Each structure stands twice: as C-alpha cells, then as structure tokens.
PDB file of C-alpha atoms in Angstrom:
ATOM      1  CA  UNK R   1     -26.364 -61.203  15.805  1.00  0.00           C
ATOM      2  CA  UNK R   2     -25.014 -57.696  15.087  1.00  0.00           C
ATOM      3  CA  UNK R   3     -26.005 -54.876  17.385  1.00  0.00           C
ATOM      4  CA  UNK R   4     -27.963 -51.905  15.979  1.00  0.00           C
ATOM      5  CA  UNK R   5     -24.738 -49.884  15.976  1.00  0.00           C
ATOM      6  CA  UNK R   6     -23.113 -52.450  13.649  1.00  0.00           C
ATOM      7  CA  UNK R   7     -25.756 -52.194  10.926  1.00  0.00           C
ATOM      8  CA  UNK R   8     -24.736 -50.084   7.939  1.00  0.00           C
ATOM      9  CA  UNK R   9     -27.178 -47.330   7.101  1.00  0.00           C
ATOM     10  CA  UNK R  10     -25.297 -45.596   4.285  1.00  0.00           C
ATOM     11  CA  UNK R  11     -26.068 -45.477   0.599  1.00  0.00           C
ATOM     12  CA  UNK R  12     -23.238 -47.722  -0.529  1.00  0.00           C
ATOM     13  CA  UNK R  13     -25.361 -49.236  -3.281  1.00  0.00           C
ATOM     14  CA  UNK R  14     -26.118 -45.766  -4.649  1.00  0.00           C
ATOM     15  CA  UNK R  15     -22.416 -44.967  -4.824  1.00  0.00           C
ATOM     16  CA  UNK R  16     -21.704 -48.223  -6.640  1.00  0.00           C
ATOM     17  CA  UNK R  17     -24.633 -47.640  -9.001  1.00  0.00           C
ATOM     18  CA  UNK R  18     -23.390 -44.154  -9.828  1.00  0.00           C
ATOM     19  CA  UNK R  19     -19.885 -45.437 -10.564  1.00  0.00           C
ATOM     20  CA  UNK R  20     -21.230 -48.211 -12.779  1.00  0.00           C
ATOM     21  CA  UNK R  21     -23.534 -45.772 -14.564  1.00  0.00           C
ATOM     22  CA  UNK R  22     -20.664 -43.410 -15.235  1.00  0.00           C
ATOM     23  CA  UNK R  23     -18.528 -46.252 -16.584  1.00  0.00           C
ATOM     24  CA  UNK R  24     -21.387 -47.360 -18.846  1.00  0.00           C
ATOM     25  CA  UNK R  25     -21.852 -43.804 -20.148  1.00  0.00           C
ATOM     26  CA  UNK R  26     -18.159 -43.338 -20.910  1.00  0.00           C
ATOM     27  CA  UNK R  27     -17.900 -46.767 -22.530  1.00  0.00           C
ATOM     28  CA  UNK R  28     -21.081 -46.080 -24.494  1.00  0.00           C
ATOM     29  CA  UNK R  29     -19.648 -42.810 -25.798  1.00  0.00           C
ATOM     30  CA  UNK R  30     -16.373 -44.504 -26.748  1.00  0.00           C
ATOM     31  CA  UNK R  31     -18.371 -47.005 -28.813  1.00  0.00           C
ATOM     32  CA  UNK R  32     -21.122 -44.768 -30.201  1.00  0.00           C
ATOM     33  CA  UNK R  33     -19.273 -41.595 -31.209  1.00  0.00           C
ATOM     34  CA  UNK R  34     -17.095 -43.311 -33.865  1.00  0.00           C
ATOM     35  CA  UNK R  35     -20.191 -45.104 -35.143  1.00  0.00           C
ATOM     36  CA  UNK R  36     -21.982 -41.774 -35.798  1.00  0.00           C
ATOM     37  CA  UNK R  37     -19.149 -39.442 -36.818  1.00  0.00           C
ATOM     38  CA  UNK R  38     -15.423 -39.334 -37.511  1.00  0.00           C
ATOM     39  CA  UNK R  39     -15.207 -35.556 -37.115  1.00  0.00           C
ATOM     40  CA  UNK R  40     -14.841 -35.684 -33.309  1.00  0.00           C
ATOM     41  CA  UNK R  41     -13.023 -38.082 -31.012  1.00  0.00           C
ATOM     42  CA  UNK R  42     -14.857 -39.799 -28.162  1.00  0.00           C
ATOM     43  CA  UNK R  43     -12.364 -38.283 -25.702  1.00  0.00           C
ATOM     44  CA  UNK R  44     -13.280 -34.755 -26.866  1.00  0.00           C
ATOM     45  CA  UNK R  45     -16.990 -35.496 -26.419  1.00  0.00           C
ATOM     46  CA  UNK R  46     -16.438 -36.968 -22.942  1.00  0.00           C
ATOM     47  CA  UNK R  47     -14.262 -33.988 -21.949  1.00  0.00           C
ATOM     48  CA  UNK R  48     -16.877 -31.488 -23.202  1.00  0.00           C
ATOM     49  CA  UNK R  49     -19.762 -33.150 -21.394  1.00  0.00           C
ATOM     50  CA  UNK R  50     -23.415 -32.922 -22.324  1.00  0.00           C
ATOM     51  CA  UNK R  51     -23.561 -29.132 -22.046  1.00  0.00           C
ATOM     52  CA  UNK R  52     -20.423 -28.526 -24.128  1.00  0.00           C
ATOM     53  CA  UNK R  53     -21.375 -30.454 -27.250  1.00  0.00           C
ATOM     54  CA  UNK R  54     -21.942 -27.297 -29.299  1.00  0.00           C
ATOM     55  CA  UNK R  55     -18.336 -26.207 -28.629  1.00  0.00           C
ATOM     56  CA  UNK R  56     -16.995 -29.553 -29.869  1.00  0.00           C
ATOM     57  CA  UNK R  57     -19.173 -29.876 -32.967  1.00  0.00           C
ATOM     58  CA  UNK R  58     -17.798 -28.386 -36.165  1.00  0.00           C
ATOM     59  CA  UNK R  59     -21.167 -28.285 -37.963  1.00  0.00           C
ATOM     60  CA  UNK R  60     -24.865 -28.869 -37.290  1.00  0.00           C
ATOM     61  CA  UNK R  61     -24.573 -32.325 -38.866  1.00  0.00           C
ATOM     62  CA  UNK R  62     -21.757 -33.298 -36.502  1.00  0.00           C
ATOM     63  CA  UNK R  63     -23.723 -31.899 -33.552  1.00  0.00           C
ATOM     64  CA  UNK R  64     -26.704 -34.068 -34.491  1.00  0.00           C
ATOM     65  CA  UNK R  65     -24.424 -37.114 -34.782  1.00  0.00           C
ATOM     66  CA  UNK R  66     -22.889 -36.430 -31.364  1.00  0.00           C
ATOM     67  CA  UNK R  67     -26.325 -36.019 -29.832  1.00  0.00           C
ATOM     68  CA  UNK R  68     -27.405 -39.341 -31.323  1.00  0.00           C
ATOM     69  CA  UNK R  69     -24.312 -40.979 -29.837  1.00  0.00           C
ATOM     70  CA  UNK R  70     -25.122 -39.431 -26.460  1.00  0.00           C
ATOM     71  CA  UNK R  71     -28.681 -40.754 -26.647  1.00  0.00           C
ATOM     72  CA  UNK R  72     -27.372 -44.250 -27.313  1.00  0.00           C
ATOM     73  CA  UNK R  73     -24.886 -44.037 -24.424  1.00  0.00           C
ATOM     74  CA  UNK R  74     -27.452 -42.632 -21.970  1.00  0.00           C
ATOM     75  CA  UNK R  75     -29.918 -45.346 -22.968  1.00  0.00           C
ATOM     76  CA  UNK R  76     -27.459 -47.985 -21.706  1.00  0.00           C
ATOM     77  CA  UNK R  77     -27.174 -46.153 -18.389  1.00  0.00           C
ATOM     78  CA  UNK R  78     -30.958 -45.931 -18.003  1.00  0.00           C
ATOM     79  CA  UNK R  79     -31.254 -49.652 -18.715  1.00  0.00           C
ATOM     80  CA  UNK R  80     -28.885 -50.250 -15.765  1.00  0.00           C
ATOM     81  CA  UNK R  81     -31.215 -48.327 -13.456  1.00  0.00           C
ATOM     82  CA  UNK R  82     -34.253 -50.138 -14.794  1.00  0.00           C
ATOM     83  CA  UNK R  83     -32.575 -53.510 -14.297  1.00  0.00           C
ATOM     84  CA  UNK R  84     -31.708 -52.547 -10.723  1.00  0.00           C
ATOM     85  CA  UNK R  85     -35.299 -51.604  -9.994  1.00  0.00           C
ATOM     86  CA  UNK R  86     -36.598 -54.799 -11.589  1.00  0.00           C
ATOM     87  CA  UNK R  87     -34.326 -56.839  -9.313  1.00  0.00           C
ATOM     88  CA  UNK R  88     -34.995 -54.980  -6.056  1.00  0.00           C
ATOM     89  CA  UNK R  89     -38.757 -54.434  -6.142  1.00  0.00           C
ATOM     90  CA  UNK R  90     -39.718 -58.142  -6.105  1.00  0.00           C
ATOM     91  CA  UNK R  91     -37.176 -58.777  -3.345  1.00  0.00           C
ATOM     92  CA  UNK R  92     -38.637 -55.946  -1.259  1.00  0.00           C
ATOM     93  CA  UNK R  93     -42.044 -57.647  -1.290  1.00  0.00           C
ATOM     94  CA  UNK R  94     -40.489 -60.769   0.215  1.00  0.00           C
ATOM     95  CA  UNK R  95     -38.902 -58.834   3.087  1.00  0.00           C
ATOM     96  CA  UNK R  96     -40.522 -58.442   6.464  1.00  0.00           C
ATOM     97  CA  UNK R  97     -41.985 -54.962   6.827  1.00  0.00           C
ATOM     98  CA  UNK R  98     -41.662 -53.659  10.366  1.00  0.00           C
ATOM     99  CA  UNK R  99     -42.291 -50.336  12.015  1.00  0.00           C
ATOM    100  CA  UNK R 100     -38.930 -49.314  13.464  1.00  0.00           C
ATOM    101  CA  UNK R 101     -40.646 -47.160  16.078  1.00  0.00           C
ATOM    102  CA  UNK R 102     -42.281 -50.299  17.469  1.00  0.00           C
ATOM    103  CA  UNK R 103     -39.017 -52.218  17.405  1.00  0.00           C
ATOM    104  CA  UNK R 104     -37.214 -49.398  19.208  1.00  0.00           C
ATOM    105  CA  UNK R 105     -39.985 -49.231  21.810  1.00  0.00           C
ATOM    106  CA  UNK R 106     -39.762 -52.993  22.414  1.00  0.00           C
ATOM    107  CA  UNK R 107     -35.992 -52.742  22.864  1.00  0.00           C
ATOM    108  CA  UNK R 108     -36.375 -49.826  25.236  1.00  0.00           C
ATOM    109  CA  UNK R 109     -38.872 -51.781  27.330  1.00  0.00           C
ATOM    110  CA  UNK R 110     -36.638 -54.864  27.384  1.00  0.00           C
ATOM    111  CA  UNK R 111     -33.625 -52.831  28.476  1.00  0.00           C
ATOM    112  CA  UNK R 112     -35.513 -50.918  31.168  1.00  0.00           C
ATOM    113  CA  UNK R 113     -35.187 -51.693  34.836  1.00  0.00           C
ATOM    114  CA  UNK R 114     -38.797 -52.819  35.154  1.00  0.00           C
ATOM    115  CA  UNK R 115     -39.256 -56.410  36.206  1.00  0.00           C
ATOM    116  CA  UNK R 116     -40.453 -58.552  33.314  1.00  0.00           C
ATOM    117  CA  UNK R 117     -43.520 -59.788  35.187  1.00  0.00           C
ATOM    118  CA  UNK R 118     -44.834 -56.379  36.231  1.00  0.00           C
ATOM    119  CA  UNK R 119     -48.185 -55.222  34.956  1.00  0.00           C
ATOM    120  CA  UNK R 120     -46.740 -51.922  33.687  1.00  0.00           C
ATOM    121  CA  UNK R 121     -44.223 -53.685  31.423  1.00  0.00           C
ATOM    122  CA  UNK R 122     -46.928 -56.002  30.064  1.00  0.00           C
ATOM    123  CA  UNK R 123     -49.229 -53.064  29.317  1.00  0.00           C
ATOM    124  CA  UNK R 124     -46.438 -51.158  27.508  1.00  0.00           C
ATOM    125  CA  UNK R 125     -45.593 -54.147  25.315  1.00  0.00           C
ATOM    126  CA  UNK R 126     -49.268 -54.588  24.438  1.00  0.00           C
ATOM    127  CA  UNK R 127     -49.470 -50.905  23.421  1.00  0.00           C
ATOM    128  CA  UNK R 128     -46.410 -51.268  21.190  1.00  0.00           C
ATOM    129  CA  UNK R 129     -47.698 -54.383  19.486  1.00  0.00           C
ATOM    130  CA  UNK R 130     -51.118 -52.800  19.002  1.00  0.00           C
ATOM    131  CA  UNK R 131     -53.059 -55.619  20.669  1.00  0.00           C
TER     132      UNK R 131
END
C-alpha cells in the first residue's frame, strides 16, 4: 500500500488531454483547410493561429473558408473533451466518496501516542466518524 506521500496529486491527465487536443486541432486543420480553400496552406493557417486569420486570408471568401475549416477542426477537439467527460463521470459515481479531513483525523489519532484503549482516543474516533 503506497504511503500518502507516494500518491500523485498533479494534473497529468490535463497535460495529456491538452497535448491530444492540440494534435487533433493541428491534424484537423491539415485536413480541413485544403477541403475548403486552395488559396492558403494549412501550415500558414496553423502558424497564424485563430487571431491571425485575417492576415493570412487574401479575400473575404478565403477568410470565410478558413473560418469554416477552423470550426471543423475545433469541433473534433471539443468532441475529445466531451468523450473524456462521458467516460469519467460514470466512473466517478462508482468511486468511494470520502471526506479527506476525516481520513486525516483518523490517521492522526492512530499515529498519536495515546493508548488505543483509552477513552479519549475512542471519543475522538467517534467524533471523526460522526457517530
């Protein structure tokens, strides 16, 4: 059983999700931009970013085509987030929900120097458990 110090508390899954989302967006732009217009390369659109599309577009028609390609690429990224939520929410209902303050209090009581049979230790545990 790992100790509390061994348990990871970082947002590793968020970092992985961001990297996957970025890859999906770039791949989506590489696929969608040529489908909507030949006037601009996907690399130019990716380099310009969402706020620089007007600088890349040569006409209002091309700008509209690039925006449509961006919408298609962003839609794929949003679907990733939705799929992640759909997988994690049902799993979270199956997990045991505990109050970490109570768990920490129980550990503190167990690690204290009080004898296990003393009335004070029994009373403290009963307060923590709420019974």
